[in-house]
């Protein structure tokens, strides 16, 4: 069963090309070297994107170049072990490797670039909902929650997709439903009502599993399937507008308020120091 589930979950496409100058190479805890790219808009908010099971960096680069400019956010994307130009380690994608991959990307943001977790928004599409929920839960349990979580066409768990189960069994993979209950960040769920790969009820139940105080208004895309949400909404721009609204209401406003609060603290400290000198 494990091999069958893995073949369902992971379908790496032929590697697509990104010019080497755009690559960041990350070392994972499982011994892989994976490529990533970082789009720096000098913004206060950074999106960490985890892609679907049949795409790699070259297929999403142009989209995120445009999206980062429209949303005025920094963006980091990475490939999973066994995808794109990744090398080393086991060489094959797996749940364990995917979690190590996203941790390498997240640690690059927080440790190398010194980006605070509260300004990072995790964004996972389809399979990418797994690593995104993993980091969202882990950051919450370590009392340093990320700024937000966007889940597009997410799965409750692998077995629930493959066998239509409504509960978690031993050996299940990417059991997001068991992680979202611990998330302490605003969560925005997007799902097509006619999704033929990950049924619509996955998005609904995942939304309902999130604590009430962390639920952003979901976006149920009428008539959309699993892979065409962006194209269905391209003419109206509604998809990007909803993401922008989520960021403005739940992330950017809070980030700017925290920044202003820190500035006031510094000013207050300076004034107190000057008063002591007098």
GROMACS .gro file of C-alpha atoms in nm:
model
  278
    1UNK     CA    1   0.000   0.000   0.000
    2UNK     CA    2   0.287   0.235   0.080
    3UNK     CA    3   0.432   0.220  -0.272
    4UNK     CA    4   0.088   0.275  -0.425
    5UNK     CA    5   0.026   0.579  -0.207
    6UNK     CA    6   0.370   0.720  -0.284
    7UNK     CA    7   0.312   0.686  -0.659
    8UNK     CA    8  -0.018   0.870  -0.613
    9UNK     CA    9   0.136   1.146  -0.401
   10UNK     CA   10   0.458   1.205  -0.594
   11UNK     CA   11   0.462   1.247  -0.972
   12UNK     CA   12   0.777   1.448  -1.050
   13UNK     CA   13   0.769   1.599  -1.400
   14UNK     CA   14   1.077   1.609  -1.622
   15UNK     CA   15   1.305   1.872  -1.470
   16UNK     CA   16   1.249   2.221  -1.606
   17UNK     CA   17   1.530   2.472  -1.639
   18UNK     CA   18   1.595   2.777  -1.428
   19UNK     CA   19   1.913   2.972  -1.491
   20UNK     CA   20   2.169   2.879  -1.222
   21UNK     CA   21   2.201   3.242  -1.113
   22UNK     CA   22   1.846   3.222  -0.981
   23UNK     CA   23   1.914   2.916  -0.765
   24UNK     CA   24   1.972   2.895  -0.394
   25UNK     CA   25   2.102   2.553  -0.292
   26UNK     CA   26   1.976   2.419   0.041
   27UNK     CA   27   2.109   2.125   0.242
   28UNK     CA   28   1.843   1.917   0.417
   29UNK     CA   29   1.865   1.708   0.732
   30UNK     CA   30   1.812   1.392   0.526
   31UNK     CA   31   2.117   1.456   0.310
   32UNK     CA   32   1.955   1.608   0.002
   33UNK     CA   33   2.062   1.920  -0.183
   34UNK     CA   34   1.757   2.099  -0.317
   35UNK     CA   35   1.718   2.411  -0.532
   36UNK     CA   36   1.512   2.710  -0.428
   37UNK     CA   37   1.460   3.068  -0.537
   38UNK     CA   38   1.396   3.383  -0.337
   39UNK     CA   39   1.224   3.690  -0.482
   40UNK     CA   40   1.313   3.994  -0.275
   41UNK     CA   41   1.065   4.280  -0.298
   42UNK     CA   42   1.201   4.448   0.018
   43UNK     CA   43   0.861   4.378   0.170
   44UNK     CA   44   0.750   4.319   0.530
   45UNK     CA   45   0.577   3.989   0.444
   46UNK     CA   46   0.737   3.677   0.297
   47UNK     CA   47   0.549   3.387   0.137
   48UNK     CA   48   0.704   3.040   0.158
   49UNK     CA   49   0.539   2.835  -0.117
   50UNK     CA   50   0.521   2.455  -0.132
   51UNK     CA   51   0.417   2.333  -0.477
   52UNK     CA   52   0.195   2.049  -0.596
   53UNK     CA   53   0.295   1.692  -0.677
   54UNK     CA   54   0.342   1.732  -1.054
   55UNK     CA   55   0.534   2.059  -1.082
   56UNK     CA   56   0.877   2.199  -1.007
   57UNK     CA   57   1.046   2.537  -0.977
   58UNK     CA   58   1.075   2.605  -1.347
   59UNK     CA   59   0.700   2.566  -1.392
   60UNK     CA   60   0.608   2.819  -1.124
   61UNK     CA   61   0.886   3.078  -1.145
   62UNK     CA   62   0.721   3.326  -1.383
   63UNK     CA   63   0.389   3.311  -1.195
   64UNK     CA   64   0.555   3.401  -0.865
   65UNK     CA   65   0.766   3.676  -1.018
   66UNK     CA   66   0.439   3.843  -1.119
   67UNK     CA   67   0.254   3.755  -0.797
   68UNK     CA   68   0.529   3.889  -0.573
   69UNK     CA   69   0.507   4.225  -0.750
   70UNK     CA   70   0.128   4.242  -0.744
   71UNK     CA   71   0.103   4.144  -0.376
   72UNK     CA   72   0.418   4.334  -0.277
   73UNK     CA   73   0.559   4.040  -0.083
   74UNK     CA   74   0.885   3.849  -0.085
   75UNK     CA   75   0.850   3.491  -0.209
   76UNK     CA   76   1.054   3.177  -0.152
   77UNK     CA   77   0.988   2.851  -0.338
   78UNK     CA   78   1.180   2.525  -0.320
   79UNK     CA   79   1.179   2.182  -0.483
   80UNK     CA   80   1.121   1.853  -0.304
   81UNK     CA   81   1.383   1.581  -0.294
   82UNK     CA   82   1.347   1.385  -0.619
   83UNK     CA   83   1.211   1.688  -0.805
   84UNK     CA   84   1.377   1.926  -1.049
   85UNK     CA   85   1.751   1.960  -1.000
   86UNK     CA   86   1.758   1.817  -0.648
   87UNK     CA   87   2.033   1.567  -0.577
   88UNK     CA   88   2.183   1.352  -0.305
   89UNK     CA   89   2.011   1.192  -0.009
   90UNK     CA   90   1.777   0.908  -0.100
   91UNK     CA   91   1.703   1.077  -0.431
   92UNK     CA   92   1.336   0.989  -0.398
   93UNK     CA   93   1.045   1.195  -0.269
   94UNK     CA   94   0.885   1.084   0.056
   95UNK     CA   95   0.689   1.236   0.343
   96UNK     CA   96   1.003   1.243   0.559
   97UNK     CA   97   1.207   1.409   0.286
   98UNK     CA   98   0.936   1.666   0.212
   99UNK     CA   99   0.929   1.773   0.576
  100UNK     CA  100   1.310   1.800   0.577
  101UNK     CA  101   1.291   2.000   0.253
  102UNK     CA  102   1.046   2.257   0.386
  103UNK     CA  103   1.242   2.286   0.711
  104UNK     CA  104   1.555   2.370   0.510
  105UNK     CA  105   1.366   2.644   0.325
  106UNK     CA  106   1.205   2.777   0.644
  107UNK     CA  107   1.537   2.777   0.830
  108UNK     CA  108   1.697   2.968   0.543
  109UNK     CA  109   1.438   3.242   0.587
  110UNK     CA  110   1.454   3.258   0.966
  111UNK     CA  111   1.825   3.188   1.026
  112UNK     CA  112   2.010   3.305   0.715
  113UNK     CA  113   1.787   3.600   0.621
  114UNK     CA  114   1.676   3.667   0.982
  115UNK     CA  115   1.311   3.693   0.883
  116UNK     CA  116   1.081   3.673   1.184
  117UNK     CA  117   0.829   3.384   1.178
  118UNK     CA  118   0.540   3.623   1.240
  119UNK     CA  119   0.602   3.783   0.899
  120UNK     CA  120   0.614   3.452   0.710
  121UNK     CA  121   0.302   3.321   0.534
  122UNK     CA  122   0.309   2.953   0.442
  123UNK     CA  123   0.131   2.879   0.115
  124UNK     CA  124   0.072   2.519   0.009
  125UNK     CA  125  -0.100   2.397  -0.305
  126UNK     CA  126  -0.238   2.041  -0.314
  127UNK     CA  127   0.047   1.817  -0.192
  128UNK     CA  128   0.216   2.135  -0.069
  129UNK     CA  129  -0.052   2.165   0.198
  130UNK     CA  130   0.134   1.885   0.382
  131UNK     CA  131   0.467   2.061   0.442
  132UNK     CA  132   0.286   2.391   0.498
  133UNK     CA  133   0.066   2.245   0.774
  134UNK     CA  134   0.372   2.072   0.920
  135UNK     CA  135   0.563   2.399   0.966
  136UNK     CA  136   0.251   2.587   1.079
  137UNK     CA  137   0.194   2.334   1.357
  138UNK     CA  138   0.561   2.308   1.451
  139UNK     CA  139   0.601   2.685   1.477
  140UNK     CA  140   0.287   2.709   1.692
  141UNK     CA  141   0.401   2.435   1.929
  142UNK     CA  142   0.736   2.612   1.969
  143UNK     CA  143   0.553   2.934   2.066
  144UNK     CA  144   0.677   3.116   1.758
  145UNK     CA  145   0.384   3.084   1.516
  146UNK     CA  146   0.409   3.194   1.157
  147UNK     CA  147   0.210   3.491   1.035
  148UNK     CA  148  -0.041   3.295   0.830
  149UNK     CA  149  -0.127   2.982   0.632
  150UNK     CA  150  -0.281   2.965   0.283
  151UNK     CA  151  -0.408   2.624   0.170
  152UNK     CA  152  -0.512   2.582  -0.193
  153UNK     CA  153  -0.689   2.258  -0.287
  154UNK     CA  154  -0.556   2.094   0.032
  155UNK     CA  155  -0.591   1.730   0.134
  156UNK     CA  156  -0.701   1.608   0.474
  157UNK     CA  157  -0.463   1.313   0.440
  158UNK     CA  158  -0.338   1.073   0.172
  159UNK     CA  159  -0.563   0.783   0.273
  160UNK     CA  160  -0.865   1.009   0.272
  161UNK     CA  161  -0.790   1.098  -0.090
  162UNK     CA  162  -0.712   0.744  -0.205
  163UNK     CA  163  -0.980   0.552  -0.018
  164UNK     CA  164  -1.237   0.816   0.078
  165UNK     CA  165  -1.181   0.742   0.447
  166UNK     CA  166  -1.314   0.985   0.707
  167UNK     CA  167  -1.063   0.895   0.977
  168UNK     CA  168  -0.687   0.858   1.025
  169UNK     CA  169  -0.531   0.510   1.004
  170UNK     CA  170  -0.179   0.396   1.096
  171UNK     CA  171   0.056   0.456   0.806
  172UNK     CA  172  -0.143   0.749   0.667
  173UNK     CA  173   0.065   1.028   0.514
  174UNK     CA  174   0.037   1.405   0.526
  175UNK     CA  175  -0.239   1.393   0.786
  176UNK     CA  176  -0.308   1.765   0.776
  177UNK     CA  177  -0.635   1.725   0.962
  178UNK     CA  178  -0.438   1.619   1.271
  179UNK     CA  179  -0.212   1.925   1.249
  180UNK     CA  180  -0.445   2.216   1.178
  181UNK     CA  181  -0.607   2.185   1.521
  182UNK     CA  182  -0.277   2.305   1.669
  183UNK     CA  183  -0.218   2.594   1.429
  184UNK     CA  184  -0.209   2.938   1.590
  185UNK     CA  185  -0.207   3.155   1.279
  186UNK     CA  186  -0.478   3.291   1.047
  187UNK     CA  187  -0.571   3.022   0.793
  188UNK     CA  188  -0.714   3.091   0.447
  189UNK     CA  189  -0.853   2.789   0.257
  190UNK     CA  190  -0.919   2.794  -0.119
  191UNK     CA  191  -1.088   2.499  -0.291
  192UNK     CA  192  -1.271   2.431  -0.616
  193UNK     CA  193  -1.622   2.292  -0.571
  194UNK     CA  194  -1.571   2.049  -0.861
  195UNK     CA  195  -1.224   1.926  -0.761
  196UNK     CA  196  -1.182   1.585  -0.925
  197UNK     CA  197  -0.854   1.496  -0.749
  198UNK     CA  198  -0.892   1.614  -0.390
  199UNK     CA  199  -1.269   1.634  -0.326
  200UNK     CA  200  -1.418   1.963  -0.212
  201UNK     CA  201  -1.510   1.821   0.129
  202UNK     CA  202  -1.140   1.800   0.214
  203UNK     CA  203  -1.115   2.178   0.203
  204UNK     CA  204  -1.439   2.218   0.396
  205UNK     CA  205  -1.340   1.982   0.678
  206UNK     CA  206  -0.989   2.123   0.698
  207UNK     CA  207  -1.135   2.472   0.737
  208UNK     CA  208  -1.368   2.350   1.012
  209UNK     CA  209  -1.079   2.184   1.196
  210UNK     CA  210  -0.906   2.518   1.246
  211UNK     CA  211  -0.975   2.704   1.570
  212UNK     CA  212  -1.255   2.957   1.521
  213UNK     CA  213  -1.033   3.251   1.610
  214UNK     CA  214  -0.787   3.153   1.335
  215UNK     CA  215  -1.033   3.103   1.050
  216UNK     CA  216  -1.018   3.355   0.768
  217UNK     CA  217  -1.318   3.357   0.536
  218UNK     CA  218  -1.267   3.064   0.294
  219UNK     CA  219  -1.288   3.098  -0.082
  220UNK     CA  220  -1.494   2.823  -0.244
  221UNK     CA  221  -1.441   2.858  -0.619
  222UNK     CA  222  -1.765   2.756  -0.792
  223UNK     CA  223  -1.714   2.515  -1.081
  224UNK     CA  224  -1.335   2.499  -1.047
  225UNK     CA  225  -1.147   2.170  -1.047
  226UNK     CA  226  -0.811   2.079  -0.895
  227UNK     CA  227  -0.572   2.241  -1.140
  228UNK     CA  228  -0.764   2.530  -1.291
  229UNK     CA  229  -0.850   2.768  -1.008
  230UNK     CA  230  -0.611   3.034  -1.138
  231UNK     CA  231  -0.731   3.002  -1.499
  232UNK     CA  232  -1.101   3.001  -1.403
  233UNK     CA  233  -1.052   3.330  -1.218
  234UNK     CA  234  -0.792   3.491  -1.445
  235UNK     CA  235  -1.029   3.731  -1.624
  236UNK     CA  236  -1.179   3.869  -1.304
  237UNK     CA  237  -0.860   3.868  -1.099
  238UNK     CA  238  -1.065   3.735  -0.807
  239UNK     CA  239  -0.806   3.478  -0.699
  240UNK     CA  240  -0.529   3.731  -0.649
  241UNK     CA  241  -0.775   3.976  -0.494
  242UNK     CA  242  -0.875   3.722  -0.229
  243UNK     CA  243  -0.513   3.649  -0.141
  244UNK     CA  244  -0.443   4.022  -0.123
  245UNK     CA  245  -0.743   4.071   0.105
  246UNK     CA  246  -0.625   3.793   0.337
  247UNK     CA  247  -0.276   3.941   0.357
  248UNK     CA  248  -0.402   4.296   0.412
  249UNK     CA  249  -0.653   4.205   0.683
  250UNK     CA  250  -0.472   3.931   0.871
  251UNK     CA  251  -0.101   3.974   0.805
  252UNK     CA  252   0.016   4.315   0.683
  253UNK     CA  253  -0.195   4.521   0.922
  254UNK     CA  254  -0.068   4.321   1.219
  255UNK     CA  255   0.292   4.334   1.095
  256UNK     CA  256   0.278   4.712   1.047
  257UNK     CA  257   0.118   4.756   1.391
  258UNK     CA  258   0.395   4.552   1.552
  259UNK     CA  259   0.653   4.759   1.368
  260UNK     CA  260   0.497   5.084   1.489
  261UNK     CA  261   0.481   4.943   1.840
  262UNK     CA  262   0.853   4.861   1.833
  263UNK     CA  263   0.931   5.212   1.706
  264UNK     CA  264   0.732   5.361   1.995
  265UNK     CA  265   0.920   5.139   2.241
  266UNK     CA  266   1.253   5.263   2.108
  267UNK     CA  267   1.139   5.627   2.120
  268UNK     CA  268   1.016   5.579   2.476
  269UNK     CA  269   1.346   5.421   2.581
  270UNK     CA  270   1.543   5.708   2.427
  271UNK     CA  271   1.326   5.967   2.602
  272UNK     CA  272   1.372   5.792   2.938
  273UNK     CA  273   1.747   5.780   2.887
  274UNK     CA  274   1.757   6.152   2.804
  275UNK     CA  275   1.551   6.236   3.112
  276UNK     CA  276   1.797   6.046   3.332
  277UNK     CA  277   2.086   6.244   3.186
  278UNK     CA  278   1.908   6.569   3.273
   0.00000   0.00000   0.00000
